């Protein structure tokens, strides 16, 4: 792809000074970086005015478009009041209001918010809190965690311990604490003739068997509710979550819902766990929380957990911190994001949007190269039949040529657009995706 001098120079400087995430940097010898000059709505623009439809919401964070005027205005206002203050010994309006509103969104069940900046830090906090809670209650032997096969919970060492993706994990195996994995209720793995629900029930029975043997030493189960993202948008029936909740209760094991990707309306309800009629013990949120503006994450928990730490003894307290915990600007962006949910009745509006994307995607679902076309809320995914081991990178490059930002996970292509995607943009996304599929080498 040709770039203007300004864009080209930026790329050279970036390649020499910036170590880009999740990247074998040598691949950039043939796959150019994309210089982004600005963003507006669903679009990103380079320095030549070339544009790319952000159909993956910039790694699943953006909800209401780039440079959203309402979030911009809230941040402008906050900048004139307070940018940041340490949260140990101090507090401020945005963090208090955000905590109250998030607690209300859980029906008041998860009334205590502990903040960090990224998803992986939230997962670390939930794991540490769960262990420490059991320890404070006189059960220090509960040191183990269970997650689903193929799960992804982040890439710091603790989060990697409950992640089950070999590509990210194997290299660091000597550094990582042991954890257990149980079968994923991913419906693609069901036997022929077995429904997604029946398969979920079968997987839940496997979890029960695991906890019958290991419940005494297990602190928590951690799950990505309804959609396991990074493994390839694996979707499961809500019945798994309902049963897993009961099984955890029976075996005194915490249920951690990692809704870092699925939270904030992604699966069609505000939180994915609502579709199972359950409440987790810990809820991890990040990504969409600030509408995709600023790094912020939070772990929400129940009063019973909070009370297990409330004591005169300092070491029974949760002595965990990050410098930017509860950053005022990030909290204000999150409040502006919640305002948009309320004012625009986003969850309802997304139902109609979801139907339109489904209708426009029919040609994709019926394409001869496509398998397992699936949808949950504002997430669509399908596998492409291909023998190309570098399919993901090649598809990504082809998509850019057609003004689309799509980053397949292996042979899984997915759409996770911002919630403001218009009918014209939906049509463009569908038509051009079909064109890429048509042009794939046999
Ligand atoms: C379910 C889930 N948990 C945790 C994380 C890690 O979040 P972060 O990349 O902000 O550390 C991600 C990131 O994709 C995720 O999808």
XYZ file of C-alpha atoms and ligand atoms in Angstrom:
458
model
C 0.000 0.000 0.000
C 1.371 3.465 -0.953
C 1.573 6.110 1.748
C 2.154 9.859 1.579
C 5.505 11.161 2.770
C 3.997 12.112 6.127
C 2.371 8.736 6.661
C 5.421 6.879 5.314
C 7.799 8.758 7.595
C 5.568 8.055 10.585
C 5.686 4.338 9.793
C 9.475 4.341 9.605
C 9.725 6.157 12.935
C 7.150 3.811 14.460
C 8.989 0.693 13.316
C 12.232 1.956 14.777
C 10.863 3.340 18.077
C 7.631 1.475 18.902
C 7.480 -2.236 19.748
C 3.947 -3.057 18.600
C 1.733 -5.421 20.636
C 0.986 -9.026 19.738
C 3.216 -8.766 16.677
C 6.199 -10.547 15.177
C 7.815 -7.277 14.126
C 9.590 -8.908 11.161
C 6.192 -9.402 9.492
C 6.144 -5.680 8.917
C 8.800 -6.224 6.248
C 5.893 -7.236 3.963
C 2.774 -6.087 5.819
C 2.856 -2.308 6.235
C 1.664 -0.653 9.435
C -1.345 1.583 8.903
C -0.668 5.206 9.866
C -3.794 6.675 11.453
C -4.188 10.439 11.288
C -7.659 10.698 12.764
C -10.890 8.868 13.525
C -14.551 9.816 13.160
C -17.521 7.554 13.852
C -16.816 4.029 12.599
C -13.975 5.236 10.370
C -10.217 5.611 10.742
C -8.381 7.845 8.238
C -4.751 7.784 7.170
C -2.759 10.804 6.046
C -3.888 10.449 2.417
C -7.585 10.482 3.302
C -7.769 6.708 2.825
C -10.298 5.280 5.241
C -10.933 2.004 7.066
C -14.215 0.865 8.610
C -13.346 -0.196 12.162
C -15.388 -3.422 12.131
C -13.568 -4.798 15.203
C -14.056 -1.673 17.356
C -10.270 -1.277 17.757
C -9.743 -4.523 19.687
C -13.315 -4.606 21.001
C -13.172 -1.365 22.974
C -15.038 1.218 20.912
C -18.796 1.442 21.448
C -19.959 4.795 20.099
C -17.440 5.687 17.418
C -14.120 7.460 17.321
C -14.038 11.063 18.553
C -17.574 10.829 19.876
C -18.762 14.423 20.536
C -20.521 13.532 23.829
C -17.549 11.711 25.340
C -15.232 14.454 24.042
C -17.338 17.106 25.764
C -17.380 15.220 29.070
C -13.610 14.812 28.967
C -13.126 18.500 28.108
C -15.194 19.434 31.152
C -13.350 16.988 33.408
C -9.955 18.272 32.219
C -10.797 21.655 33.707
C -11.634 20.114 37.090
C -9.354 17.205 37.928
C -7.263 14.903 35.753
C -6.070 12.431 38.392
C -5.513 11.966 42.090
C -4.263 8.927 43.970
C -7.193 6.845 45.178
C -5.585 5.664 48.423
C -6.786 8.068 51.093
C -8.578 10.284 48.517
C -11.719 10.122 46.430
C -13.445 12.148 43.730
C -16.869 12.562 42.143
C -16.407 10.585 38.903
C -15.145 7.450 40.690
C -17.944 7.542 43.284
C -20.683 8.170 40.732
C -19.318 5.479 38.414
C -19.165 2.916 41.227
C -22.742 3.692 42.248
C -24.036 3.456 38.690
C -22.179 0.212 37.943
C -23.507 -1.277 41.177
C -27.043 -0.299 40.112
C -26.426 -2.034 36.761
C -25.880 -5.283 38.717
C -29.156 -4.748 40.589
C -27.109 -3.780 43.651
C -25.688 -7.301 44.007
C -22.080 -6.265 43.302
C -21.768 -3.128 45.363
C -17.986 -2.823 45.752
C -15.779 -1.618 42.878
C -11.996 -2.059 42.799
C -10.321 -0.250 39.880
C -7.291 -0.842 37.654
C -6.358 0.121 34.128
C -6.404 -2.933 31.853
C -8.315 -6.155 31.515
C -5.431 -8.361 32.601
C -4.971 -6.322 35.803
C -8.666 -6.805 36.597
C -8.252 -10.557 36.185
C -5.173 -10.507 38.465
C -7.207 -8.629 41.077
C -10.152 -11.035 40.911
C -7.841 -14.058 41.301
C -5.959 -12.497 44.219
C -9.158 -11.318 45.896
C -10.769 -14.730 45.599
C -7.761 -16.506 47.117
C -7.375 -13.868 49.851
C -11.091 -13.982 50.669
C -10.938 -17.751 51.284
C -7.722 -17.291 53.287
C -9.348 -14.648 55.496
C -12.227 -17.079 56.043
C -9.817 -19.762 57.288
C -9.460 -21.753 54.054
C -5.876 -21.023 52.898
C -5.769 -24.315 50.962
C -7.987 -22.875 48.245
C -5.144 -21.895 45.926
C -6.224 -23.281 42.540
C -8.245 -21.835 39.673
C -10.308 -23.464 36.935
C -10.997 -22.019 33.503
C -12.500 -23.258 30.246
C -10.474 -24.871 27.487
C -9.503 -22.199 24.981
C -10.141 -19.361 27.431
C -8.390 -16.000 27.231
C -8.098 -13.776 30.286
C -5.090 -11.602 29.439
C -1.335 -11.920 29.251
C 0.230 -10.859 32.532
C 1.556 -13.906 34.374
C -1.461 -14.442 36.656
C -3.968 -13.866 33.856
C -1.919 -16.102 31.555
C -2.183 -18.855 34.167
C -5.944 -19.102 33.562
C -5.631 -18.413 29.818
C -5.557 -21.532 27.655
C -4.117 -20.440 24.319
C -0.845 -22.173 23.539
C 0.411 -19.422 21.246
C 0.465 -16.948 24.121
C 1.235 -19.342 26.956
C 3.703 -22.067 25.994
C 6.814 -19.871 25.849
C 6.255 -18.637 29.383
C 5.210 -22.007 30.856
C 8.126 -22.155 33.340
C 6.973 -18.847 34.851
C 3.288 -19.616 35.178
C 1.311 -21.061 38.114
C -0.608 -24.249 37.410
C -4.341 -24.098 36.760
C -6.980 -26.557 35.542
C -9.081 -26.422 32.399
C -12.461 -28.055 31.905
C -14.271 -28.629 28.601
C -15.521 -25.533 26.806
C -19.284 -25.504 26.102
C -18.467 -24.033 22.639
C -21.419 -25.385 20.594
C -19.192 -26.176 17.596
C -17.837 -29.058 19.680
C -21.258 -30.688 20.195
C -21.771 -34.215 18.851
C -23.811 -34.563 15.667
C -27.478 -34.245 16.660
C -26.644 -32.814 20.103
C -28.097 -29.331 20.735
C -25.988 -26.447 22.030
C -27.957 -26.639 25.275
C -27.485 -30.383 25.685
C -23.793 -29.972 25.039
C -23.653 -27.159 27.633
C -25.326 -29.482 30.148
C -22.780 -32.215 29.341
C -19.878 -29.776 29.851
C -21.367 -28.578 33.140
C -21.426 -32.203 34.325
C -17.679 -32.306 33.547
C -17.147 -29.212 35.690
C -19.080 -30.855 38.517
C -16.884 -33.973 38.304
C -13.774 -31.782 38.433
C -14.964 -29.896 41.510
C -16.072 -33.085 43.261
C -12.392 -34.040 43.249
C -10.722 -30.627 43.496
C -13.306 -28.274 45.045
C -11.455 -28.249 48.385
C -8.348 -26.716 46.831
C -10.159 -24.535 44.232
C -10.729 -20.836 44.910
C -12.610 -19.875 41.757
C -13.896 -20.727 38.311
C -13.258 -17.967 35.762
C -15.412 -17.813 32.628
C -15.937 -15.534 29.626
C -19.774 -15.640 29.675
C -21.532 -16.586 26.401
C -18.602 -15.789 24.068
C -14.969 -16.881 24.444
C -13.368 -14.144 22.367
C -9.695 -14.626 21.588
C -9.947 -18.365 20.993
C -12.156 -17.545 17.980
C -15.513 -16.192 19.160
C -16.635 -19.553 20.596
C -20.280 -19.177 21.633
C -22.177 -21.232 24.189
C -25.647 -21.703 25.629
C -26.499 -19.682 28.750
C -27.508 -22.942 30.458
C -23.806 -23.617 31.060
C -23.513 -20.473 33.173
C -26.657 -21.277 35.136
C -25.412 -24.760 35.972
C -21.844 -23.598 36.628
C -23.183 -21.075 39.150
C -25.051 -23.830 41.029
C -22.057 -26.165 40.901
C -19.725 -23.449 42.248
C -22.155 -22.813 45.107
C -22.322 -26.516 45.937
C -18.518 -26.740 46.151
C -17.716 -23.382 47.812
C -15.969 -22.064 44.711
C -16.207 -18.437 43.560
C -17.629 -17.677 40.116
C -15.602 -14.990 38.307
C -17.316 -13.548 35.228
C -14.672 -12.082 32.923
C -16.893 -9.670 30.989
C -13.967 -7.627 29.744
C -15.119 -8.292 26.186
C -18.759 -9.288 26.717
C -19.813 -6.455 29.044
C -21.512 -3.208 28.045
C -24.082 -4.663 25.707
C -21.844 -6.774 23.449
C -23.919 -9.939 23.825
C -27.325 -8.229 23.649
C -27.848 -7.610 27.374
C -25.879 -5.094 29.417
C -23.905 -7.943 31.010
C -23.788 -11.389 29.396
C -24.403 -13.210 32.702
C -27.908 -11.685 32.863
C -28.975 -14.104 30.106
C -28.417 -16.994 32.535
C -30.346 -15.298 35.359
C -27.324 -15.528 37.666
C -24.973 -13.164 39.488
C -21.232 -13.847 39.680
C -19.144 -13.352 42.826
C -16.658 -11.231 40.889
C -17.278 -9.285 37.684
C -14.286 -8.073 35.630
C -14.982 -5.157 33.258
C -12.770 -3.101 30.969
C -12.606 -2.385 27.184
C -16.012 -0.791 26.414
C -16.263 0.748 29.892
C -14.858 4.083 28.657
C -16.396 3.781 25.188
C -12.906 2.908 23.965
C -11.312 6.164 25.102
C -9.057 5.508 28.086
C -7.643 2.487 29.917
C -9.878 1.583 32.840
C -10.894 -1.699 34.400
C -12.852 -2.662 37.452
C -13.545 -5.728 39.567
C -16.957 -5.652 41.199
C -17.851 -7.924 44.074
C -20.423 -8.748 46.722
C -20.685 -7.330 50.202
C -19.931 -10.768 51.703
C -16.515 -10.759 49.966
C -15.834 -7.169 51.022
C -16.709 -8.010 54.636
C -14.150 -10.853 54.652
C -11.429 -8.187 54.277
C -12.892 -5.587 56.678
C -10.771 -5.857 59.819
C -8.370 -4.100 62.187
C -5.552 -6.278 60.859
C -3.912 -4.529 57.898
C -2.850 -7.785 56.231
C -6.451 -8.942 56.032
C -7.099 -5.899 53.809
C -6.621 -6.035 50.035
C -3.200 -4.379 49.684
C -3.197 -4.137 45.921
C -2.795 -0.929 43.916
C -1.924 0.621 40.565
C -0.824 4.251 40.266
C -3.715 5.187 37.971
C -6.400 3.323 39.940
C -9.726 5.141 39.481
C -8.292 7.786 37.157
C -10.734 10.714 37.089
C -10.622 11.266 33.322
C -11.199 7.583 32.594
C -14.091 7.452 35.085
C -15.636 10.530 33.470
C -15.391 8.907 30.025
C -17.122 5.863 31.545
C -19.916 8.059 32.953
C -20.408 9.684 29.536
C -20.582 6.177 28.052
C -23.277 5.148 30.561
C -25.185 8.373 29.763
C -25.265 7.378 26.086
C -26.604 3.922 27.023
C -29.439 5.577 28.956
C -30.221 8.475 26.627
C -30.151 6.450 23.387
C -31.701 3.261 24.844
C -28.756 1.445 23.288
C -29.633 -2.121 24.302
C -33.043 -1.844 22.576
C -31.617 -0.002 19.549
C -28.983 -2.710 19.126
C -31.696 -5.360 18.720
C -32.863 -3.715 15.505
C -29.258 -3.086 14.416
C -28.430 -6.724 15.079
C -31.322 -7.850 12.850
C -30.100 -5.569 10.044
C -26.526 -6.886 10.280
C -27.880 -10.451 10.311
C -29.939 -9.796 7.164
C -27.021 -8.123 5.361
C -24.737 -11.029 6.317
C -26.958 -13.723 4.807
C -24.755 -13.838 1.695
C -21.738 -14.448 3.934
C -23.486 -17.230 5.864
C -24.371 -18.951 2.570
C -20.922 -18.545 1.002
C -19.300 -21.815 -0.070
C -16.086 -21.028 1.870
C -17.901 -20.223 5.128
C -18.633 -22.587 8.048
C -20.317 -22.146 11.439
C -21.764 -18.692 10.801
C -22.901 -17.529 14.249
C -24.088 -14.505 16.186
C -24.527 -13.402 19.793
C -25.737 -9.817 20.313
C -23.360 -7.474 18.486
C -20.800 -10.188 17.631
C -20.795 -12.201 14.388
C -18.232 -14.885 13.486
C -17.541 -17.615 10.943
C -14.745 -19.929 9.897
C -13.304 -19.759 6.390
C -12.259 -23.014 4.701
C -8.624 -22.408 3.794
C -5.303 -24.217 3.628
C -3.359 -20.946 3.988
C -1.403 -21.023 7.290
C -1.070 -17.228 7.098
C -4.778 -16.778 6.326
C -5.352 -14.212 9.094
C -2.615 -11.852 7.886
C -3.569 -12.249 4.221
C -7.271 -11.647 4.920
C -6.382 -8.598 7.034
C -4.342 -7.142 4.146
C -7.141 -7.881 1.632
C -9.669 -6.232 3.924
C -7.559 -3.068 4.193
C -7.483 -2.876 0.384
C -11.296 -2.776 0.563
C -11.433 -0.131 3.317
C -12.236 -2.651 6.081
C -10.430 -3.187 9.370
C -10.947 -6.916 10.039
C -8.429 -9.007 11.989
C -9.272 -12.723 11.805
C -8.332 -15.027 14.681
C -6.771 -17.963 12.833
C -9.375 -18.910 10.223
C -12.188 -17.205 12.170
C -13.412 -13.921 10.755
C -15.591 -11.833 13.032
C -17.460 -8.543 13.084
C -17.678 -6.585 16.313
C -18.617 -3.108 15.102
C -19.251 0.025 17.155
C -22.923 0.368 18.123
C -23.365 3.401 15.849
C -22.731 1.532 12.595
C -25.190 2.815 9.962
C -27.196 0.829 7.426
C -24.917 2.026 4.607
C -21.836 0.930 6.579
C -23.434 -2.451 7.335
C -24.086 -2.973 3.627
C -20.537 -1.948 2.726
C -19.104 -4.336 5.341
C -21.177 -7.277 4.079
C -20.680 -6.674 0.351
C -16.933 -6.193 0.652
C -16.506 -9.204 2.929
C -18.226 -11.321 0.273
C -15.860 -9.821 -2.321
C -12.827 -10.842 -0.236
C -14.243 -14.368 0.170
C -14.910 -14.589 -3.591
C -11.338 -13.543 -4.333
C -9.665 -16.051 -1.957
C -7.283 -18.473 -3.686
C -8.829 -21.950 -4.048
C -12.127 -11.837 28.009
C -10.869 -11.023 28.145
N -10.248 -10.961 29.330
C -9.133 -10.248 29.507
C -8.571 -9.542 28.462
C -7.312 -8.754 28.681
O -7.582 -7.380 28.602
P -6.377 -6.373 28.337
O -5.948 -6.615 26.920
O -6.986 -5.011 28.520
O -5.320 -6.674 29.319
C -9.182 -9.580 27.206
C -8.582 -8.886 26.064
O -8.898 -9.112 24.921
C -10.359 -10.347 27.037
O -10.978 -10.454 25.859
